[in-house]
Amino acid sequence: DFEKAFEEVKPAFGASTETLESYRTHGIIPCGDSFDHLRQTLGMLVQQVKNSDKTPLISVVLEGPVGSGKSALAASSAIESDFPFCKVITSETMVGFAEQSKASQITKVFEDAYKSPLSVVILDDIERLLEYVAIGPRFSNTILQALLVLVKRQPPPGHKLLIIGTTSMSDVMESMGLNEVFNVSLHVPSLRVDEIVKVLRALDCFAVADIPSAVDLLTSICAKVVPMKKLLLWVEMARQDVPEGHKLTLQKWEQALRDLS
Amino acid sequence: DFEKAFEEVKPAFGASTETLESYRTHGIIPCGDSFDHLRQTLGMLVQQVKNSDKTPLISVVLEGPVGSGKSALAASSAIESDFPFCKVITSETMVGFAEQSKASQITKVFEDAYKSPLSVVILDDIERLLEYVAIGPRFSNTILQALLVLVKRQPPPGHKLLIIGTTSMSDVMESMGLNEVFNVSLHVPSLRVDEIVKVLRALDCFAVADIPSAVDLLTSICAKVVPMKKLLLWVEMARQDVPEGHKLTLQKWEQALRDLS
Amino acid sequence: DFEKAFEEVKPAFGASTETLESYRTHGIIPCGDSFDHLRQTLGMLVQQVKNSDKTPLISVVLEGPVGSGKSALAASSAIESDFPFCKVITSETMVGFAEQSKASQITKVFEDAYKSPLSVVILDDIERLLEYVAIGPRFSNTILQALLVLVKRQPPPGHKLLIIGTTSMSDVMESMGLNEVFNVSLHVPSLRVDEIVKVLRALDCFAVADIPSAVDLLTSICAKVVPMKKLLLWVEMARQDVPEGHKLTLQKWEQALRDLS
Amino acid sequence: DFEKAFEEVKPAFGASTETLESYRTHGIIPCGDSFDHLRQTLGMLVQQVKNSDKTPLISVVLEGPVGSGKSALAASSAIESDFPFCKVITSETMVGFAEQSKASQITKVFEDAYKSPLSVVILDDIERLLEYVAIGPRFSNTILQALLVLVKRQPPPGHKLLIIGTTSMSDVMESMGLNEVFNVSLHVPSLRVDEIVKVLRALDCFAVADIPSAVDLLTSICAKVVPMKKLLLWVEMARQDVPEGHKLTLQKWEQALRDLS
Amino acid sequence: DFEKAFEEVKPAFGASTETLESYRTHGIIPCGDSFDHLRQTLGMLVQQVKNSDKTPLISVVLEGPVGSGKSALAASSAIESDFPFCKVITSETMVGFAEQSKASQITKVFEDAYKSPLSVVILDDIERLLEYVAIGPRFSNTILQALLVLVKRQPPPGHKLLIIGTTSMSDVMESMGLNEVFNVSLHVPSLRVDEIVKVLRALDCFAVADIPSAVDLLTSICAKVVPMKKLLLWVEMARQDVPEGHKLTLQKWEQALRDLS
Amino acid sequence: DFEKAFEEVKPAFGASTETLESYRTHGIIPCGDSFDHLRQTLGMLVQQVKNSDKTPLISVVLEGPVGSGKSALAASSAIESDFPFCKVITSETMVGFAEQSKASQITKVFEDAYKSPLSVVILDDIERLLEYVAIGPRFSNTILQALLVLVKRQPPPGHKLLIIGTTSMSDVMESMGLNEVFNVSLHVPSLRVDEIVKVLRALDCFAVADIPSAVDLLTSICAKVVPMKKLLLWVEMARQDVPEGHKLTLQKWEQALRDLS
Ligand SMILES: Nc1ncnc2c1ncn2[C@@H]1O[C@H](COP(=O)(O)OP(=O)(O)OP(=O)(O)O)[C@@H](O)[C@H]1O
Ligand SMILES: Nc1ncnc2c1ncn2[C@@H]1O[C@H](COP(=O)(O)OP(=O)(O)OP(=O)(O)O)[C@@H](O)[C@H]1O
Ligand SMILES: Nc1ncnc2c1ncn2[C@@H]1O[C@H](COP(=O)(O)OP(=O)(O)OP(=O)(O)O)[C@@H](O)[C@H]1O
Ligand SMILES: Nc1ncnc2c1ncn2[C@@H]1O[C@H](COP(=O)(O)OP(=O)(O)OP(=O)(O)O)[C@@H](O)[C@H]1O
Ligand SMILES: Nc1ncnc2c1ncn2[C@@H]1O[C@H](COP(=O)(O)OP(=O)(O)OP(=O)(O)O)[C@@H](O)[C@H]1O
Ligand SMILES: Nc1ncnc2c1ncn2[C@@H]1O[C@H](COP(=O)(O)OP(=O)(O)OP(=O)(O)O)[C@@H](O)[C@H]1O
Ligand SMILES: [Mg+2]
Ligand SMILES: [Mg+2]
Ligand SMILES: [Mg+2]
Ligand SMILES: [Mg+2]
Ligand SMILES: [Mg+2]
Ligand SMILES: [Mg+2]
């Protein structure tokens, strides 16, 4: 039946380090202090779980606009933690499953984590896990209730667990009481002008002298702040037929921005 | 039982190129710059998917009034892409199926697409796939959640996918968060006066001298802008008993427009 | 079980020409220009389907007050079309069935129609098919979605289909997006004074001289406009104990109108 | 299981003439012109069904306050019709059944009626059949849709059917479109002062001279108008320990009215 | 399964006289005219059912604040009726059962009652039987509809039935149309000052001279009126460590009242 | 299946004294009069149940902000009661179970308690047991109705039961009528300045002289009042890399507070 149909594919979306890598396909491009601070804080929480006996459970939620880099940051922290058990809970491996079944799979990951001395569990895109839609609003209360309990449930004595959630709807999570069950909440912002400059430089796609104008075009045609993922996509599209080794011209850049927005 | 009853018919609505052709039964009549630009942009996106290794997944949604030609444009792009895997997901082949079953079929098409190196998947008439109705409003959250994930899910490494959605309810899609998961959104408009002129000329149904008056009649009796599909139907009805080889008179044209609206 | 209980009765409400006749048990009484025009337009659409290769599917909805004659008009057009396949989809043959089962039966009729070269399908009393009730409002979205697709779905190449819907709730249909899927919408009105006169004359139940007064009584006691079916019922009731061969007196007419309204 | 539990009891609430009698346990006490007129009109409709070939189906709904005598009037008309098939559809024989099962039983009664040349079907307490409750409001749309169709469905040629509905919520029925499917609607009122006098006289429970004062007490302590059933209950309660052969005193009457309201 | 789990316990909450006694564990303490009048009226209704042939069914609902003594009064009347069949329908014996199952059990009690010549059925805490909660509001319409019919359904000829309902939400019952199906409605009030005095005297827990002050403390710290059950609990709590044979001091009384409210 | 998946883990969250201890992993730190008074009152209620024959059932609800120490207080009272049967009903052992199943498990605990002469049952985090979420709002009415009855149901004669509930949503409980079924309601507050001082002293983590400044920092950066659990977490996080035997500096404390809030 339906759920079986996925089994062959699921492994491809498994949860080994390899899978974690797939959450940062464009790498982690250095882009300024706020992102560095975020990564440091996450690192500090990893250490806290590892070292303190009185805090065997720490939970943190990363919230920010669509495409700002939440999943990449969460995956990075998990990879760098070197914890023996790292797993991403994502709706991508549960498309079309019934809510009971999803809740069961989510719980199973936590049960597995409790068996490892040190674990990271990533709850990626919590609103999607909850099957949330603003019209209604509708969502799976079964899954919500499971999360409300699982994020607070202490692992058994001697076991330690770091939970990292990501969401682009922190107001929704608040109204569901989900924010409250996380110990810490961190904001992942869209890129501001100075950060966009850093990213464009790192991408090495414009002539250095063109970068200020390129950023001007971007912020005037589109928006003042741009999420990381969108920026990377637009650059990629604009340089489509730029021959290997050539830089992107401002003209082509403007053209692409106008076509797509 | 019920679902079986359709099996004999389904193949007739399959997804070979032949089926794609059925979405442009009246061909693609040249009608001006905006449509040309639309077709070019779609073509560019096809190339982007084919050529860039960093954008293995591109998704675009065509939105515009009922009958403006969205499905025909989507099908044309698919045909012209020459991708080995082209499939239309349409509610026409799933009439009366339960939402679980529809979600399963939709997911299956994506799973199949992931196996081809280059694929186009058309999500035709998304509001119908979602079983949307404004009273309530009601819709299938199961199918919505599947689409929200599937449109964003990266194909496995080395595989590339272009997703083309069509909808005449872009505000509804926005309130469901569906617009946000598409990379690009393009508007397919109704025909303006100058475009109507081009179409009537191409159809060769009026004496050339009558065309301005015919357009005047149309825009004064009906509306300032007319969707392509409606225009073609009205012409067809008006010339019903016009003998082979004769042109449509303005009188008959006016008569038909008054009768039907 | 439940659905079986009906099987013995169903044939009696089948869809042969005989059944179609049962929708005009009082015949079609000539009553003026608007009705003649309606019948002509319907006839024209029948011809359009038959003759034009570019319009293999035409759909028309007849909307108007309860009892105005919509079902009788639809049935007449079907009978007069002489198409080999004519079927009425009516809730009368599906009382108490589950919505899934109704959707399945409706779809089955369309599938059957696709096998005939020329078909008429009547969707009688669409709000009843949809199990609509204003409180809520509630209705079967399963059936609605099936209709939204079926009314637009092209028959296979070489096959032609005329769909005639009837409804007394055109505003409801509009809010459901159902009006939009029909190519043509025609209004079937209640009878105005001059039309009532024509009907009473045709019925030959009053002395000719009494007819103006009879109409006066009717419009002052009841309403300015009267649907055909109600008019026929009231006349029938009023002349209950009028002896064979006698005319209805104005006194008895007034009495009956006062008693029943 | 549950439904079986009733089978032994059901026959006791069957639908023979004996059962019909149970709807007028206090008989039909003559109480003035409006009730006489109601009974005449009902009798006239019985004759109409019997005699006219053009009106094989007549439906009438009796609406009025709780306890005003609607069920008794409906049952009387059925008994006096002498039609071979008379059946009451009442929620009393379907307590606790699922709505599907109720709809099925209701439909079954109509199917049986269609087999008799002349039938009366009483739909008693329609709001109860519909499982209506004002909070929400909630009701069974399955049963509602069945009634909407069954009340309009013509019996097969040569068969005739009178449908009598009763309800104390005519506004609810209106908002459900149920009023519209009945051909005739009749109001059964509470008793006014002069009618109360007639009933008290017929009951012979007060000294004749006391009756005006008894009515005064009633209308000043309780309400201006009183439904028949309540009046009969109050009299019965007041005369509880009045010795056989004695009349009820005004003092005891006043006492009882004050205690119970 | 679940329902079986209760079977061993159920008998403990059966419906013999012993069970009825458990509804007045603190006895019936005489507390003034209003309660005496209530008990008389209930006694009168018992006699009415027993003696009058024209009122084989009487239904009365006791409504009043939580803890005012409704269940105890109902149970007392049943015990004192000496009717061969007395049964309490209470949610305590149906915890966790599905609504269908509850409706079935309730109906079963009525069916059993119909077999006895004289019966009392107590519907205790009707809002709990209905699974009512103000948020929503939600309740079991299945159970509501069963009650609406059962409370009005006449027992078979020769059988007599008294129904006593209790509720602390008479406004909710009104909005559900439940009040209307009961013949009589009686209000069971909280205790007023003079009644509290009577109860405290009967309990013999204070020095007689202290009683006025004790009542003063109660009405100033808590509320002007106090339900019987709360009063008994508070006294019991206050005198917890008062040695056997000693009276409760005002000081301890004040302390207890402040701690608990 | 799903429910089985938990069985291996459940014992770890069983209900022996060991489990009860897990609710006060940070012990009970003395922090002032209000907490002492709370513990005394709870102790008094334990004695009341044990000693008084007239109050075999006492129910108390502890309500207060998230993390204020409600569960720890409830567990402490249970441990100190020395009652032979002590059980915690918590959603942690029922993650993902269907509501029917949860209601059944809850009822089972009560049934078991009735078999012991003296029992304590803790209903921990009632809003979680009810699967409550503010959006909607939604909750399990099945579980709510079970609680409404179970909290009021007397244990069988000779058996005694203390019920302690905890909740951080006392307004929600009020709107559900749950507050009303508890005999006593006690408020567990967040810590005020003087209480925070006491806790920091007991933790011995700051130099004594720094404590006033540490509290100042806390109340100015975060909030005026702080729940116990949050305070303990923040101290723990702040002293992460403080070497064994050293005190926490004010600088590090400020840093940590700013990072996490
Ligand atoms: N400094 C950075 N931080 C985060 N992501 C980065 C950074 N530099 C590059 N990236 C890339 O940007 C992309 C960020 O996308 P990601 O999916 O993490 O965003 P997101 O916020 O989770 O989006 P969504 O809201 O759609 O879930 C990744 O491909 C990642 O490799
Ligand atoms: N330039 C054109 N662009 C699009 N369609 C065209 C053009 N010229 C002719 N057509 C014809 O017009 C019709 C457009 O109908 P189509 O079904 O694509 O519209 P649609 O917007 O998808 O309608 P709907 O909103 O009902 O789904 C097709 O039959 C197509 O062959
Ligand atoms: N000119 C006419 N047009 C339509 N019906 C006519 C005409 N003359 C007589 N009739 C009779 O009037 C009746 C019209 O009823 P019909 O059921 O068609 O109305 P309707 O609009 O479908 O009602 P409803 O809204 O209840 O479905 C039929 O019995 C038909 O035989
Ligand atoms: N003239 C009368 N008309 C009707 N009922 C009468 C009359 N005289 C006496 N009765 C008695 O009054 C009672 C009327 O009760 P009935 O159940 O018919 O009222 P109802 O309107 O159906 O009440 P409900 O709204 O509760 O269904 C019956 O017992 C009937 O025998
Ligand atoms: N005069 C009295 N009337 C009623 N109850 C009394 C009286 N004197 C003492 N009692 C005792 O008071 C208690 C009343 O509680 P009871 O459960 O009947 O109240 P209730 O109104 O049904 O409460 P609830 O609203 O919680 O159902 C019983 O224990 C009963 O024995
Ligand atoms: N005086 C105290 N009272 C209560 N808890 C204390 C006290 N001193 C220390 N603690 C510790 O504080 C913590 C209080 O957390 P607890 O889970 O009881 O709070 P809670 O109010 O139940 O939280 P939640 O609202 O999340 O359920 C426990 O770890 C407990 O050991
Ligand atoms: Mg993400
Ligand atoms: Mg389309
Ligand atoms: Mg009709
Ligand atoms: Mg009645
Ligand atoms: Mg009670
Ligand atoms: Mg707690």
PDB file of N, CA and C in Angstrom, chain A residues 141 144-145 148-149 152 176-177 180-181, chain F residues 61-67 70-71 89-91 102 123-134 138-140 143-144 147 165-174 176 178-179 182:
ATOM      1  N   ASN A 141      -3.111  17.970  15.620  1.00  0.00           N
ATOM      2  CA  ASN A 141      -2.967  18.078  17.067  1.00  0.00           C
ATOM      3  C   ASN A 141      -2.264  16.848  17.632  1.00  0.00           C
ATOM      4  N   LEU A 144       1.331  17.695  17.255  1.00  0.00           N
ATOM      5  CA  LEU A 144       1.649  18.790  18.168  1.00  0.00           C
ATOM      6  C   LEU A 144       1.784  18.289  19.603  1.00  0.00           C
ATOM      7  N   GLN A 145       0.826  17.503  20.053  1.00  0.00           N
ATOM      8  CA  GLN A 145       0.861  17.022  21.438  1.00  0.00           C
ATOM      9  C   GLN A 145       2.087  16.137  21.666  1.00  0.00           C
ATOM     10  N   LEU A 148       4.988  18.521  22.023  1.00  0.00           N
ATOM     11  CA  LEU A 148       4.937  19.252  23.295  1.00  0.00           C
ATOM     12  C   LEU A 148       5.482  18.393  24.437  1.00  0.00           C
ATOM     13  N   VAL A 149       5.229  17.113  24.375  1.00  0.00           N
ATOM     14  CA  VAL A 149       5.724  16.222  25.434  1.00  0.00           C
ATOM     15  C   VAL A 149       7.171  15.816  25.175  1.00  0.00           C
ATOM     16  N   LYS A 152      10.042  18.153  26.047  1.00  0.00           N
ATOM     17  CA  LYS A 152      10.265  18.366  27.483  1.00  0.00           C
ATOM     18  C   LYS A 152      10.692  17.100  28.231  1.00  0.00           C
ATOM     19  N   MET A 176       0.662  28.067  19.761  1.00  0.00           N
ATOM     20  CA  MET A 176       0.448  26.651  20.062  1.00  0.00           C
ATOM     21  C   MET A 176       1.141  26.231  21.357  1.00  0.00           C
ATOM     22  N   GLY A 177       1.843  27.173  21.990  1.00  0.00           N
ATOM     23  CA  GLY A 177       2.551  26.823  23.214  1.00  0.00           C
ATOM     24  C   GLY A 177       3.833  26.052  22.945  1.00  0.00           C
ATOM     25  N   GLU A 180       7.273  27.768  24.224  1.00  0.00           N
ATOM     26  CA  GLU A 180       7.467  27.672  25.662  1.00  0.00           C
ATOM     27  C   GLU A 180       8.201  26.404  26.085  1.00  0.00           C
ATOM     28  N   VAL A 181       8.058  25.351  25.303  1.00  0.00           N
ATOM     29  CA  VAL A 181       8.700  24.102  25.722  1.00  0.00           C
ATOM     30  C   VAL A 181      10.176  24.059  25.334  1.00  0.00           C
TER      31      VAL A 181
ATOM     32  N   VAL F  61      -6.037  21.004  43.271  1.00  0.00           N
ATOM     33  CA  VAL F  61      -5.314  21.313  42.047  1.00  0.00           C
ATOM     34  C   VAL F  61      -4.265  22.386  42.331  1.00  0.00           C
ATOM     35  N   LEU F  62      -3.033  22.140  41.881  1.00  0.00           N
ATOM     36  CA  LEU F  62      -1.951  23.116  42.004  1.00  0.00           C
ATOM     37  C   LEU F  62      -1.840  23.854  40.677  1.00  0.00           C
ATOM     38  N   GLU F  63      -2.048  25.167  40.701  1.00  0.00           N
ATOM     39  CA  GLU F  63      -1.952  25.893  39.433  1.00  0.00           C
ATOM     40  C   GLU F  63      -0.936  27.022  39.581  1.00  0.00           C
ATOM     41  N   GLY F  64      -0.219  27.303  38.513  1.00  0.00           N
ATOM     42  CA  GLY F  64       0.782  28.358  38.539  1.00  0.00           C
ATOM     43  C   GLY F  64       1.571  28.342  37.252  1.00  0.00           C
ATOM     44  N   PRO F  65       2.461  29.335  37.058  1.00  0.00           N
ATOM     45  CA  PRO F  65       3.179  29.452  35.785  1.00  0.00           C
ATOM     46  C   PRO F  65       4.057  28.233  35.481  1.00  0.00           C
ATOM     47  N   VAL F  66       4.390  28.106  34.203  1.00  0.00           N
ATOM     48  CA  VAL F  66       5.256  27.010  33.744  1.00  0.00           C
ATOM     49  C   VAL F  66       6.545  27.011  34.557  1.00  0.00           C
ATOM     50  N   GLY F  67       6.919  25.865  35.081  1.00  0.00           N
ATOM     51  CA  GLY F  67       8.197  25.714  35.768  1.00  0.00           C
ATOM     52  C   GLY F  67       8.235  26.207  37.198  1.00  0.00           C
ATOM     53  N   LYS F  70       5.236  22.960  40.393  1.00  0.00           N
ATOM     54  CA  LYS F  70       3.995  22.262  40.708  1.00  0.00           C
ATOM     55  C   LYS F  70       4.184  20.743  40.778  1.00  0.00           C
ATOM     56  N   SER F  71       4.829  20.198  39.757  1.00  0.00           N
ATOM     57  CA  SER F  71       4.996  18.746  39.723  1.00  0.00           C
ATOM     58  C   SER F  71       5.872  18.282  40.881  1.00  0.00           C
ATOM     59  N   ILE F  89      -0.217  10.157  36.801  1.00  0.00           N
ATOM     60  CA  ILE F  89      -0.764  10.049  35.447  1.00  0.00           C
ATOM     61  C   ILE F  89      -0.154  11.187  34.644  1.00  0.00           C
ATOM     62  N   THR F  90       0.676  10.840  33.659  1.00  0.00           N
ATOM     63  CA  THR F  90       1.387  11.866  32.896  1.00  0.00           C
ATOM     64  C   THR F  90       1.367  11.527  31.420  1.00  0.00           C
ATOM     65  N   SER F  91       1.310  12.563  30.600  1.00  0.00           N
ATOM     66  CA  SER F  91       1.282  12.346  29.152  1.00  0.00           C
ATOM     67  C   SER F  91       2.605  11.785  28.648  1.00  0.00           C
ATOM     68  N   LYS F 102      -5.870   6.725  25.921  1.00  0.00           N
ATOM     69  CA  LYS F 102      -5.435   7.514  27.070  1.00  0.00           C
ATOM     70  C   LYS F 102      -6.512   7.520  28.159  1.00  0.00           C
ATOM     71  N   LEU F 123      -2.506  13.894  38.793  1.00  0.00           N
ATOM     72  CA  LEU F 123      -2.824  14.186  37.388  1.00  0.00           C
ATOM     73  C   LEU F 123      -1.872  15.296  36.958  1.00  0.00           C
ATOM     74  N   ASP F 124      -0.730  14.934  36.382  1.00  0.00           N
ATOM     75  CA  ASP F 124       0.305  15.927  36.105  1.00  0.00           C
ATOM     76  C   ASP F 124       0.070  16.610  34.771  1.00  0.00           C
ATOM     77  N   ASP F 125       0.126  17.952  34.797  1.00  0.00           N
ATOM     78  CA  ASP F 125      -0.001  18.730  33.567  1.00  0.00           C
ATOM     79  C   ASP F 125      -1.319  18.407  32.871  1.00  0.00           C
ATOM     80  N   ILE F 126      -2.400  18.785  33.511  1.00  0.00           N
ATOM     81  CA  ILE F 126      -3.729  18.389  33.027  1.00  0.00           C
ATOM     82  C   ILE F 126      -3.980  18.851  31.591  1.00  0.00           C
ATOM     83  N   GLU F 127      -3.492  20.054  31.232  1.00  0.00           N
ATOM     84  CA  GLU F 127      -3.745  20.533  29.858  1.00  0.00           C
ATOM     85  C   GLU F 127      -3.085  19.628  28.832  1.00  0.00           C
ATOM     86  N   ARG F 128      -1.975  19.017  29.214  1.00  0.00           N
ATOM     87  CA  ARG F 128      -1.316  18.083  28.296  1.00  0.00           C
ATOM     88  C   ARG F 128      -2.088  16.761  28.218  1.00  0.00           C
ATOM     89  N   LEU F 129      -2.584  16.298  29.354  1.00  0.00           N
ATOM     90  CA  LEU F 129      -3.429  15.090  29.348  1.00  0.00           C
ATOM     91  C   LEU F 129      -4.631  15.310  28.436  1.00  0.00           C
ATOM     92  N   LEU F 130      -5.145  16.553  28.430  1.00  0.00           N
ATOM     93  CA  LEU F 130      -6.330  16.871  27.633  1.00  0.00           C
ATOM     94  C   LEU F 130      -5.977  17.159  26.178  1.00  0.00           C
ATOM     95  N   GLU F 131      -4.696  17.122  25.840  1.00  0.00           N
ATOM     96  CA  GLU F 131      -4.247  17.445  24.475  1.00  0.00           C
ATOM     97  C   GLU F 131      -4.739  18.834  24.069  1.00  0.00           C
ATOM     98  N   TYR F 132      -4.667  19.759  25.024  1.00  0.00           N
ATOM     99  CA  TYR F 132      -5.182  21.102  24.785  1.00  0.00           C
ATOM    100  C   TYR F 132      -4.255  21.928  23.915  1.00  0.00           C
ATOM    101  N   VAL F 133      -4.847  22.683  22.977  1.00  0.00           N
ATOM    102  CA  VAL F 133      -4.085  23.717  22.278  1.00  0.00           C
ATOM    103  C   VAL F 133      -4.994  24.934  22.104  1.00  0.00           C
ATOM    104  N   ALA F 134      -4.421  26.114  22.298  1.00  0.00           N
ATOM    105  CA  ALA F 134      -5.236  27.327  22.327  1.00  0.00           C
ATOM    106  C   ALA F 134      -5.867  27.641  20.982  1.00  0.00           C
ATOM    107  N   ARG F 138      -8.622  23.364  20.759  1.00  0.00           N
ATOM    108  CA  ARG F 138      -8.884  21.930  20.623  1.00  0.00           C
ATOM    109  C   ARG F 138      -8.441  21.186  21.873  1.00  0.00           C
ATOM    110  N   PHE F 139      -9.087  20.104  22.136  1.00  0.00           N
ATOM    111  CA  PHE F 139      -8.717  19.239  23.247  1.00  0.00           C
ATOM    112  C   PHE F 139      -9.534  17.972  23.123  1.00  0.00           C
ATOM    113  N   SER F 140      -9.177  16.980  23.912  1.00  0.00           N
ATOM    114  CA  SER F 140      -9.903  15.720  23.866  1.00  0.00           C
ATOM    115  C   SER F 140     -11.074  15.763  24.820  1.00  0.00           C
ATOM    116  N   ILE F 143     -11.273  12.636  27.073  1.00  0.00           N
ATOM    117  CA  ILE F 143     -10.451  12.625  28.287  1.00  0.00           C
ATOM    118  C   ILE F 143     -11.008  13.613  29.302  1.00  0.00           C
ATOM    119  N   LEU F 144     -11.452  14.779  28.820  1.00  0.00           N
ATOM    120  CA  LEU F 144     -12.028  15.759  29.733  1.00  0.00           C
ATOM    121  C   LEU F 144     -13.206  15.174  30.495  1.00  0.00           C
ATOM    122  N   LEU F 147     -12.126  12.816  33.146  1.00  0.00           N
ATOM    123  CA  LEU F 147     -11.587  13.500  34.328  1.00  0.00           C
ATOM    124  C   LEU F 147     -12.701  14.130  35.158  1.00  0.00           C
ATOM    125  N   GLY F 165      -3.915  17.474  41.205  1.00  0.00           N
ATOM    126  CA  GLY F 165      -3.728  17.857  39.810  1.00  0.00           C
ATOM    127  C   GLY F 165      -2.728  18.994  39.696  1.00  0.00           C
ATOM    128  N   THR F 166      -2.050  19.104  38.554  1.00  0.00           N
ATOM    129  CA  THR F 166      -1.210  20.279  38.312  1.00  0.00           C
ATOM    130  C   THR F 166      -1.556  20.859  36.951  1.00  0.00           C
ATOM    131  N   THR F 167      -1.476  22.192  36.850  1.00  0.00           N
ATOM    132  CA  THR F 167      -1.779  22.839  35.574  1.00  0.00           C
ATOM    133  C   THR F 167      -1.174  24.235  35.528  1.00  0.00           C
ATOM    134  N   SER F 168      -0.781  24.669  34.351  1.00  0.00           N
ATOM    135  CA  SER F 168      -0.353  26.058  34.220  1.00  0.00           C
ATOM    136  C   SER F 168      -1.388  26.870  33.454  1.00  0.00           C
ATOM    137  N   MET F 169      -2.567  26.328  33.268  1.00  0.00           N
ATOM    138  CA  MET F 169      -3.622  27.037  32.529  1.00  0.00           C
ATOM    139  C   MET F 169      -4.916  27.009  33.313  1.00  0.00           C
ATOM    140  N   SER F 170      -4.913  27.731  34.440  1.00  0.00           N
ATOM    141  CA  SER F 170      -6.087  27.591  35.291  1.00  0.00           C
ATOM    142  C   SER F 170      -7.308  28.241  34.670  1.00  0.00           C
ATOM    143  N   ASP F 171      -7.119  29.229  33.786  1.00  0.00           N
ATOM    144  CA  ASP F 171      -8.272  29.837  33.126  1.00  0.00           C
ATOM    145  C   ASP F 171      -8.935  28.864  32.157  1.00  0.00           C
ATOM    146  N   VAL F 172      -8.099  28.090  31.470  1.00  0.00           N
ATOM    147  CA  VAL F 172      -8.643  27.081  30.559  1.00  0.00           C
ATOM    148  C   VAL F 172      -9.432  26.048  31.344  1.00  0.00           C
ATOM    149  N   MET F 173      -8.845  25.599  32.437  1.00  0.00           N
ATOM    150  CA  MET F 173      -9.535  24.615  33.256  1.00  0.00           C
ATOM    151  C   MET F 173     -10.859  25.161  33.760  1.00  0.00           C
ATOM    152  N   GLU F 174     -10.879  26.439  34.093  1.00  0.00           N
ATOM    153  CA  GLU F 174     -12.122  27.055  34.549  1.00  0.00           C
ATOM    154  C   GLU F 174     -13.184  27.003  33.449  1.00  0.00           C
ATOM    155  N   MET F 176     -13.516  24.997  31.225  1.00  0.00           N
ATOM    156  CA  MET F 176     -13.944  23.618  30.972  1.00  0.00           C
ATOM    157  C   MET F 176     -14.725  23.035  32.146  1.00  0.00           C
ATOM    158  N   LEU F 178     -13.426  22.307  34.930  1.00  0.00           N
ATOM    159  CA  LEU F 178     -12.582  21.359  35.654  1.00  0.00           C
ATOM    160  C   LEU F 178     -12.224  21.886  37.040  1.00  0.00           C
ATOM    161  N   ASN F 179     -12.026  23.198  37.152  1.00  0.00           N
ATOM    162  CA  ASN F 179     -11.709  23.757  38.467  1.00  0.00           C
ATOM    163  C   ASN F 179     -12.775  23.397  39.489  1.00  0.00           C
ATOM    164  N   PHE F 182     -12.670  20.108  41.523  1.00  0.00           N
ATOM    165  CA  PHE F 182     -11.674  19.938  42.584  1.00  0.00           C
ATOM    166  C   PHE F 182     -12.167  20.618  43.862  1.00  0.00           C
TER     167      PHE F 182
END
